[in-house]
Short mmCIF file of C-alpha atoms and ligand atoms in Angstrom, two decimals:
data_model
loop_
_atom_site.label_atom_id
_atom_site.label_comp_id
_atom_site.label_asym_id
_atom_site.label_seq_id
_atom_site.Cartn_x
_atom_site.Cartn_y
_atom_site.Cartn_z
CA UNK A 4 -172.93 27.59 10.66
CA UNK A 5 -173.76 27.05 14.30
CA UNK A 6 -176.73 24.43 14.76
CA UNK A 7 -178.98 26.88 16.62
CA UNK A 8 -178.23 29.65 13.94
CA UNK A 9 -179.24 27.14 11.20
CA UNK A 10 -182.13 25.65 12.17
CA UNK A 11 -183.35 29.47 13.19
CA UNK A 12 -182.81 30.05 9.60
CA UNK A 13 -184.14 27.43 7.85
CA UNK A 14 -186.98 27.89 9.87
CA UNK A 15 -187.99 31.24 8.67
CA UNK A 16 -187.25 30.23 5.16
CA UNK A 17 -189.56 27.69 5.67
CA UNK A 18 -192.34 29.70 6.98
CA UNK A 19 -191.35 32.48 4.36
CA UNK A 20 -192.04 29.42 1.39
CA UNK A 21 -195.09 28.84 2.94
CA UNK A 22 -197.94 29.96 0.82
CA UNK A 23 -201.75 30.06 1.43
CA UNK A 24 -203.16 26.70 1.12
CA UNK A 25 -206.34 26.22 -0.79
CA UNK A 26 -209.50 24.40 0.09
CA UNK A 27 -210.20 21.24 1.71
CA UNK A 28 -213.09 20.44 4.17
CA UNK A 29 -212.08 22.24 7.82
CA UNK A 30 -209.64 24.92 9.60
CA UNK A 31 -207.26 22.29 10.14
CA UNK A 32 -206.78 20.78 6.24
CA UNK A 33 -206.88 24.00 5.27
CA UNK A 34 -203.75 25.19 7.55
CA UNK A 35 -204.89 27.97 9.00
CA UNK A 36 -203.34 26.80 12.44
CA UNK A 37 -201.82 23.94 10.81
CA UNK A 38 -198.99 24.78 8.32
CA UNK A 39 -198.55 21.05 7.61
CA UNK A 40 -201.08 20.26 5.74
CA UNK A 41 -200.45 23.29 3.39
CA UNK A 42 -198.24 23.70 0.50
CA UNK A 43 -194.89 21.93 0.60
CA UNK A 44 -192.41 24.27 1.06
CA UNK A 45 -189.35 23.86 -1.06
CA UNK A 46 -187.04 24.47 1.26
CA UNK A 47 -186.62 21.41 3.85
CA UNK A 48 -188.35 22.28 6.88
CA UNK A 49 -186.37 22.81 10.34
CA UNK A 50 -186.88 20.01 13.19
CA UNK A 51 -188.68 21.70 15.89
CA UNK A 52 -186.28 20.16 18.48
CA UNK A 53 -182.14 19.03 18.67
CA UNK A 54 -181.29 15.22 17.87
CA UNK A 55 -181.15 14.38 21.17
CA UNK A 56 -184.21 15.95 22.79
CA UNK A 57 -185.89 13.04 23.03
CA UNK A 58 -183.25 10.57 24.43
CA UNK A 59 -183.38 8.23 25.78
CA UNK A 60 -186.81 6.83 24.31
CA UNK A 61 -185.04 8.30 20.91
CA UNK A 62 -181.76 8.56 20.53
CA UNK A 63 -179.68 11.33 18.84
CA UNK A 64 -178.28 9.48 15.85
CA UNK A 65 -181.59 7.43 14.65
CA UNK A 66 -182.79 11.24 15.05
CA UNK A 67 -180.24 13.05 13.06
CA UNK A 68 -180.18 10.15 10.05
CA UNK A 69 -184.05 9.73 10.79
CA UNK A 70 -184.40 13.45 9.88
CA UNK A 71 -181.51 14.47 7.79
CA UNK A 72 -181.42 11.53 5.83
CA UNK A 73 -184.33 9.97 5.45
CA UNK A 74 -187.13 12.83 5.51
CA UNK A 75 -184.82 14.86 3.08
CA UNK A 76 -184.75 12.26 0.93
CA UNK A 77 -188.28 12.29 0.95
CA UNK A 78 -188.89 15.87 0.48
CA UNK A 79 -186.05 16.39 -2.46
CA UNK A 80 -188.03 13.66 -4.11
CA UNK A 81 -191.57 14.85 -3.64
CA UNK A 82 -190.35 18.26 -4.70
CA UNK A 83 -188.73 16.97 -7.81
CA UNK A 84 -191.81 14.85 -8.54
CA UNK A 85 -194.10 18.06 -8.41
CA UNK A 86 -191.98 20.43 -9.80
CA UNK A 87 -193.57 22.01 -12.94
CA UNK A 88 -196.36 20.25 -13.07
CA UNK A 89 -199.74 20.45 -11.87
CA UNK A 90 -199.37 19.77 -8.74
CA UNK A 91 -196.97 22.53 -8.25
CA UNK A 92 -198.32 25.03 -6.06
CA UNK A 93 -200.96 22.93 -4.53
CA UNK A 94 -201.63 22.08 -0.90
CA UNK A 95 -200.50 18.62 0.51
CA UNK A 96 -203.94 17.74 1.44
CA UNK A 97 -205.21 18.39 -2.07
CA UNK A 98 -202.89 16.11 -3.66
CA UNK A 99 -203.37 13.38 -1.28
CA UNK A 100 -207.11 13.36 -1.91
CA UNK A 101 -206.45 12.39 -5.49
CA UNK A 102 -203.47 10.70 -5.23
CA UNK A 103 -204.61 7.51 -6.97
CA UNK A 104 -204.42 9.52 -9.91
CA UNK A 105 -200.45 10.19 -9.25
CA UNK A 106 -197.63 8.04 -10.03
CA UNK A 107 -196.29 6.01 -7.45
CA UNK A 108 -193.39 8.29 -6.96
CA UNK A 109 -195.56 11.09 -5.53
CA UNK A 110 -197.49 8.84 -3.24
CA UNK A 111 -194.47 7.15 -1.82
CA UNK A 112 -192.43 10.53 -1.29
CA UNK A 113 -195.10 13.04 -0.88
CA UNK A 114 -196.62 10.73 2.19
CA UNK A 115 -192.82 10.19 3.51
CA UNK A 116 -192.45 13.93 3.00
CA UNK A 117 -195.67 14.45 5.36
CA UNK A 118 -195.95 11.96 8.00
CA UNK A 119 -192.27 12.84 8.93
CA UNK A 120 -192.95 16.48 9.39
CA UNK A 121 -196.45 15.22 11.49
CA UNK A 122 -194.50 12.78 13.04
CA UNK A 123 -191.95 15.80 14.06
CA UNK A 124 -194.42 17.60 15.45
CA UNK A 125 -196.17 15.19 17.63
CA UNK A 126 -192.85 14.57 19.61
CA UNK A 127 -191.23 16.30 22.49
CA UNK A 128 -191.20 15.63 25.62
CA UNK A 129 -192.35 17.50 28.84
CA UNK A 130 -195.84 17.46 28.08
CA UNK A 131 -198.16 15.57 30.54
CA UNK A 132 -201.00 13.86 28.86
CA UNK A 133 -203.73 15.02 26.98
CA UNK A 134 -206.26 17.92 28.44
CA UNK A 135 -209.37 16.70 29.72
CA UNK A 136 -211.50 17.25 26.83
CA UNK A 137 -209.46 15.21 25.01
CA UNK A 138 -208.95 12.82 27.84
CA UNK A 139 -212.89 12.50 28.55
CA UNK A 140 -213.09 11.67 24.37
CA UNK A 141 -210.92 8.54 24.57
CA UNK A 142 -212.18 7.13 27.37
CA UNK A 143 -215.67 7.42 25.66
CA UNK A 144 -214.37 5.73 22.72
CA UNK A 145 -211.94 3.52 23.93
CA UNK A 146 -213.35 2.57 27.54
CA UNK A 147 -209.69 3.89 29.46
CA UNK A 148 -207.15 6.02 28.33
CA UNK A 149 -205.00 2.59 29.05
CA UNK A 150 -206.94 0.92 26.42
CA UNK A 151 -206.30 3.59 24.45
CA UNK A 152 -202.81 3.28 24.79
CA UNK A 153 -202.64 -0.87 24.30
CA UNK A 154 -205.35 0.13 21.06
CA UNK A 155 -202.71 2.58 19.31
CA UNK A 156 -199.82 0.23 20.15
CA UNK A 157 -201.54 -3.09 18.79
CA UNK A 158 -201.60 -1.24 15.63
CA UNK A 159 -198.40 0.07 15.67
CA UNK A 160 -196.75 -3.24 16.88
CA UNK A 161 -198.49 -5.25 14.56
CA UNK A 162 -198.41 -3.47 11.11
CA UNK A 163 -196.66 -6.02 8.80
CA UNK A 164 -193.63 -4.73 7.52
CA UNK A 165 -192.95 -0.59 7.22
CA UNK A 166 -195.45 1.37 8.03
CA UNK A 167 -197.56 4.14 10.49
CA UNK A 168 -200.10 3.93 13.47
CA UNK A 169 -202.13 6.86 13.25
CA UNK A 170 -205.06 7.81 15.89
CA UNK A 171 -207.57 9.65 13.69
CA UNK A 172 -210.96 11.77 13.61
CA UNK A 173 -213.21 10.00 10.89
CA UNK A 174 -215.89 12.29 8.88
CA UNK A 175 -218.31 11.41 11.89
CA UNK A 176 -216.15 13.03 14.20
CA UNK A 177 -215.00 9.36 15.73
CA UNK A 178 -211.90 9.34 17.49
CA UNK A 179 -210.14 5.72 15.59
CA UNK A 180 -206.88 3.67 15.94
CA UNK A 181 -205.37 1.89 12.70
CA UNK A 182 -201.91 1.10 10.54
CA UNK A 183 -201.56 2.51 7.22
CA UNK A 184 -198.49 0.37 5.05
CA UNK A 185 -195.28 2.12 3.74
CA UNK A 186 -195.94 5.83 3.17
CA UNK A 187 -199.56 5.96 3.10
CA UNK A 188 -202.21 8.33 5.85
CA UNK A 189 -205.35 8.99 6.46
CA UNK A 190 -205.77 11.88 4.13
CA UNK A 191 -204.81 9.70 1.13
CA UNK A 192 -207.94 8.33 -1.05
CA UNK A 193 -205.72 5.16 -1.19
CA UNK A 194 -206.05 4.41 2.69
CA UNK A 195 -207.61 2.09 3.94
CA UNK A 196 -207.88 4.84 6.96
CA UNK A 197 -209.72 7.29 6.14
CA UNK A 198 -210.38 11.26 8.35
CA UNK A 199 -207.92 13.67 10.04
CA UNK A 200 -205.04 12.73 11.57
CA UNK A 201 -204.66 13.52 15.47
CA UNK A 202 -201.39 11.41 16.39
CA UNK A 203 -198.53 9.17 14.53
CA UNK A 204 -195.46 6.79 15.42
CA UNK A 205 -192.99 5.64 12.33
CA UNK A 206 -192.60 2.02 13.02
CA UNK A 207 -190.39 1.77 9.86
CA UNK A 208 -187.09 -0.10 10.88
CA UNK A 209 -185.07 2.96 10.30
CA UNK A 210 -187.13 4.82 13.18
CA UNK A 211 -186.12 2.71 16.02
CA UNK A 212 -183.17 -0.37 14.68
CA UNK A 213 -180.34 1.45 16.54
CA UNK A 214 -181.38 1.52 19.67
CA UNK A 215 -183.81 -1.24 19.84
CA UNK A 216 -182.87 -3.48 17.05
CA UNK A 217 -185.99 -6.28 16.83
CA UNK A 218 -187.73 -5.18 19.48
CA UNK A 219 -190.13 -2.87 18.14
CA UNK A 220 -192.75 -3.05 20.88
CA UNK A 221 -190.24 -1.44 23.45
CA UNK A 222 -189.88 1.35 21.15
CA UNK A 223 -194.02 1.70 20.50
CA UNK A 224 -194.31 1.69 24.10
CA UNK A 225 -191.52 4.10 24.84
CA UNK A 226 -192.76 6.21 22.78
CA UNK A 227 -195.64 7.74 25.41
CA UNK A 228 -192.96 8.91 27.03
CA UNK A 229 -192.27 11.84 24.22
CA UNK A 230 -195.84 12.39 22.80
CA UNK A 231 -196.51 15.80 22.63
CA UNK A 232 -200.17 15.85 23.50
CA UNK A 233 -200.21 20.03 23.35
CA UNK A 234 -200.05 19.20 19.52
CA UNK A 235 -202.52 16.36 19.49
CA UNK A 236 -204.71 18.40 21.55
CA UNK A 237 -204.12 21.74 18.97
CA UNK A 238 -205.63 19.17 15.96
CA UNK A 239 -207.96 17.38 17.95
CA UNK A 240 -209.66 21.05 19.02
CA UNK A 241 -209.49 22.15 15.06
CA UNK A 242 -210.72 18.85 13.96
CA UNK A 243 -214.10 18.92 15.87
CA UNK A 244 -214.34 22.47 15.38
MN1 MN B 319 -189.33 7.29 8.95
#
């Protein structure tokens, strides 16, 4: 089958698996606008763009192995992990909030499973920084949207090991920077980091070796270059809500 053809296709099967998520806390965990934080759909969801939209900050084979090797991994694991049992059925959100009760194998692949498709979604590239709502909130918190930027990146250059920089809206509706380790997010009750999460980079080694081998803060600061702040704006509007 033709790329296009396929992805159209797994697409809808995707939305077509999705059911109505239950309850947790806002709009946004409950997926009303969000279907990521909803119930995992069995079939592997599409990529919302082609391997090589993003080059040259990403290039077209870490993409394709990134995605159809890695993520799938993650997802035929989680969805083997849940099948048949109680968490079968349940939103992503849900299970994260009690995942300390889980075995390791849900954690690990159910958080790969999620922060790749989050991850997904916060890429792409034509968009031109965030709206001035958004804007005005970071400089408030941060001081510049510069120190912003060199906030999120310290995090993301300096996680030890694998790992995920996440900017996040706490409970008190403050807009944070931090590094979660291996598989873990905010929305876990593990994390350290805890509140919604607005915007991601994978610094795992597998996200960026190809192209930029040891040098993972050229690839953290590439990576403004495909944020796609129509997304982060879409969460940060539903998390405040
Ligand atoms: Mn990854």
């Amino acid at each position: 089958m033709e790329r296009r053809k396929f992805v159209k296709s797994v697409g809808l099967a995707a939305a077509a698996a999705c059911v109505s998520p239950k309850v947790f806390g806002n709009d946004l965990i409950q997926g009303k606008s969000s279907k990521i934080e909803g119930v995992p759909a069995p079939v592997f969801p599409a990529l919302p763009f082609e391997y090589n939209a993003l080059e040259p900050h990403i290039d077209a084979r870490t993409m394709e192995i990134h995605y159809d090797k890695h993520h799938r991994g993650y997802h035929t694991k989680f969805m083997n992990a849940i099948k048949e049992s109680a968490l079968e059925g349940m939103a992503i959100s849900e299970i994260f909030a009690s995942v300390s009760k889980q075995p390791d194998v849900v954690r690990n692949n159910g958080g790969g499973y999620y922060n790749h498709l989050f991850f997904w979604k916060n890429l792409g590239k034509g968009s031109t920084g965030p709206s001035p709502e958004l804007s005005t909130a970071i400089t408030k918190e941060f001081g510049s949207f510069d120190k912003f930027k060199d906030a999120f990146g310290t995090k993301a250059k300096t996680q030890f090991g694998s790992g995920w920089a996440w900017l996040y809206l706490t409970k008190d509706k403050k807009l944070t920077v931090g590094s979660t380790p291996n598989q873990d997010n905010p929305l876990m009750d593990v994390s350290q980091l805890k509140g919604i999460p607005l915007l991601t980079i994978d610094v795992w080694e597998h996200a960026y070796y190809l192209n930029y081998q040891n040098k993972r803060a050229d690839y953290v600061d590439a990576f403004w270059n495909v944020v796609n702040w129509d997304e982060v704006e879409k969460r940060y509007q539903q998390a405040i809500a």
